[in-house]
Every structure is written in C-alpha cells, then in structure tokens.
Short mmCIF file of C-alpha atoms in Angstrom, two decimals:
data_model
loop_
_atom_site.label_atom_id
_atom_site.label_comp_id
_atom_site.label_asym_id
_atom_site.label_seq_id
_atom_site.Cartn_x
_atom_site.Cartn_y
_atom_site.Cartn_z
CA MET N 269 40.53 -13.62 -11.27
CA MET N 270 40.33 -17.18 -9.92
CA GLU N 271 43.23 -18.37 -11.89
CA ARG N 272 45.28 -16.87 -9.14
CA LEU N 273 43.53 -19.01 -6.70
CA ARG N 274 44.23 -22.14 -8.66
CA ALA N 275 47.93 -21.14 -9.11
CA LEU N 276 48.40 -20.60 -5.48
CA ARG N 277 46.79 -23.94 -4.66
CA GLU N 278 48.85 -25.83 -7.32
CA ASP N 279 52.11 -24.13 -6.17
CA ARG N 280 51.57 -25.85 -2.85
CA ASP N 281 50.63 -29.17 -4.34
CA LEU N 282 47.12 -28.97 -2.70
CA THR N 283 43.89 -30.34 -4.10
CA GLN N 284 40.56 -28.62 -4.24
CA THR N 285 39.43 -31.08 -1.55
CA ASP N 286 42.22 -29.81 0.71
CA LEU N 287 41.13 -26.18 0.31
CA ALA N 288 37.45 -27.14 0.68
CA LYS N 289 38.26 -28.65 4.08
CA ILE N 290 40.08 -25.50 5.21
CA LEU N 291 37.08 -23.41 4.12
CA GLN N 292 34.64 -26.01 5.47
CA VAL N 293 32.71 -26.33 2.19
CA HIS N 294 32.19 -29.18 -0.22
CA GLN N 295 34.81 -29.81 -2.95
CA SER N 296 32.30 -28.88 -5.69
CA THR N 297 31.65 -25.53 -4.00
CA TYR N 298 35.40 -24.76 -4.00
CA SER N 299 35.52 -25.90 -7.62
CA ASP N 300 32.74 -23.44 -8.48
CA TYR N 301 34.84 -20.67 -6.78
CA GLU N 302 37.84 -21.41 -9.01
CA LEU N 303 35.60 -21.64 -12.13
CA GLU N 304 33.92 -18.24 -11.09
CA GLU N 305 30.55 -19.97 -11.13
CA LEU N 306 29.95 -18.97 -7.54
CA ASN N 307 30.99 -15.86 -5.72
CA ILE N 308 33.37 -16.45 -2.75
CA PRO N 309 32.06 -15.09 0.51
CA VAL N 310 34.15 -12.43 2.16
CA SER N 311 34.78 -14.80 5.11
CA ALA N 312 36.23 -17.34 2.67
CA LEU N 313 38.36 -14.75 1.02
CA LYS N 314 39.79 -13.74 4.32
CA LYS N 315 40.56 -17.24 5.28
CA LEU N 316 42.31 -17.82 1.98
CA ALA N 317 44.37 -14.69 2.30
CA GLU N 318 45.47 -15.67 5.75
CA PHE N 319 46.17 -19.28 4.63
CA TYR N 320 48.26 -18.06 1.59
CA GLN N 321 49.81 -15.18 3.62
CA THR N 322 48.73 -12.57 1.08
CA SER N 323 46.05 -10.00 0.74
CA VAL N 324 42.46 -10.26 -0.41
CA ASP N 325 43.46 -7.64 -3.04
CA TYR N 326 45.95 -10.03 -4.48
CA LEU N 327 43.42 -12.82 -4.59
CA LEU N 328 41.06 -10.49 -6.40
CA GLU N 329 43.84 -9.31 -8.75
CA LEU N 330 43.58 -5.78 -7.50
CA THR N 331 47.34 -5.87 -6.91
CA ASP N 332 50.26 -7.89 -8.06
CA GLU N 333 51.92 -7.47 -4.61
CA LYS N 334 51.85 -10.85 -2.92
CA ARG N 335 52.90 -9.59 0.50
CA PRO N 336 50.04 -8.92 2.86
CA TYR N 337 49.40 -5.43 4.18
CA PRO N 338 50.58 -4.73 7.68
CA ARG N 339 47.81 -5.31 10.27
CA ARG N 340 46.33 -2.28 11.88
CA GLN N 341 46.49 -1.93 15.67
CA ARG N 342 43.00 -2.09 17.20
#
C-alpha cells in the first residue's frame, strides 16, 4: 500500500523530510509510514489526500482512480 505514497512523493521530487513537515511529524515517523511499520493516523491520511489532490481510497489502494471524489455539501 505505501508504495503508492512513495511514488506520489517521488513524482513530485519531494523528500520524506518535506512530507514530514507537512504532516508535522519527525522524518523517521514518515519513513515508518512508507515502510508500513507504523499505521498512518486518519488525520494524516486526510492531509496527504488533500495535498496530493486525490482520495484516501487511492492512497490505501482501494481504487486506482486518482481523481478525488466530489465533496459533499454540508
């Protein structure tokens, strides 16, 4: 699953440190996310989906559709 996270990061020429700053975690924590040694909190998944303009389902490999779902009106 986390290969997709690494691929998205590398496609944008970003480092793990760059993403760690966005998520406000230590670089080693972000590395553990990519290595699947640590579960990613839902709040971090949401931030990543928004950052990459995709869906959490795409990040979790539940879909191959990169486009995010339309937002619901509240």
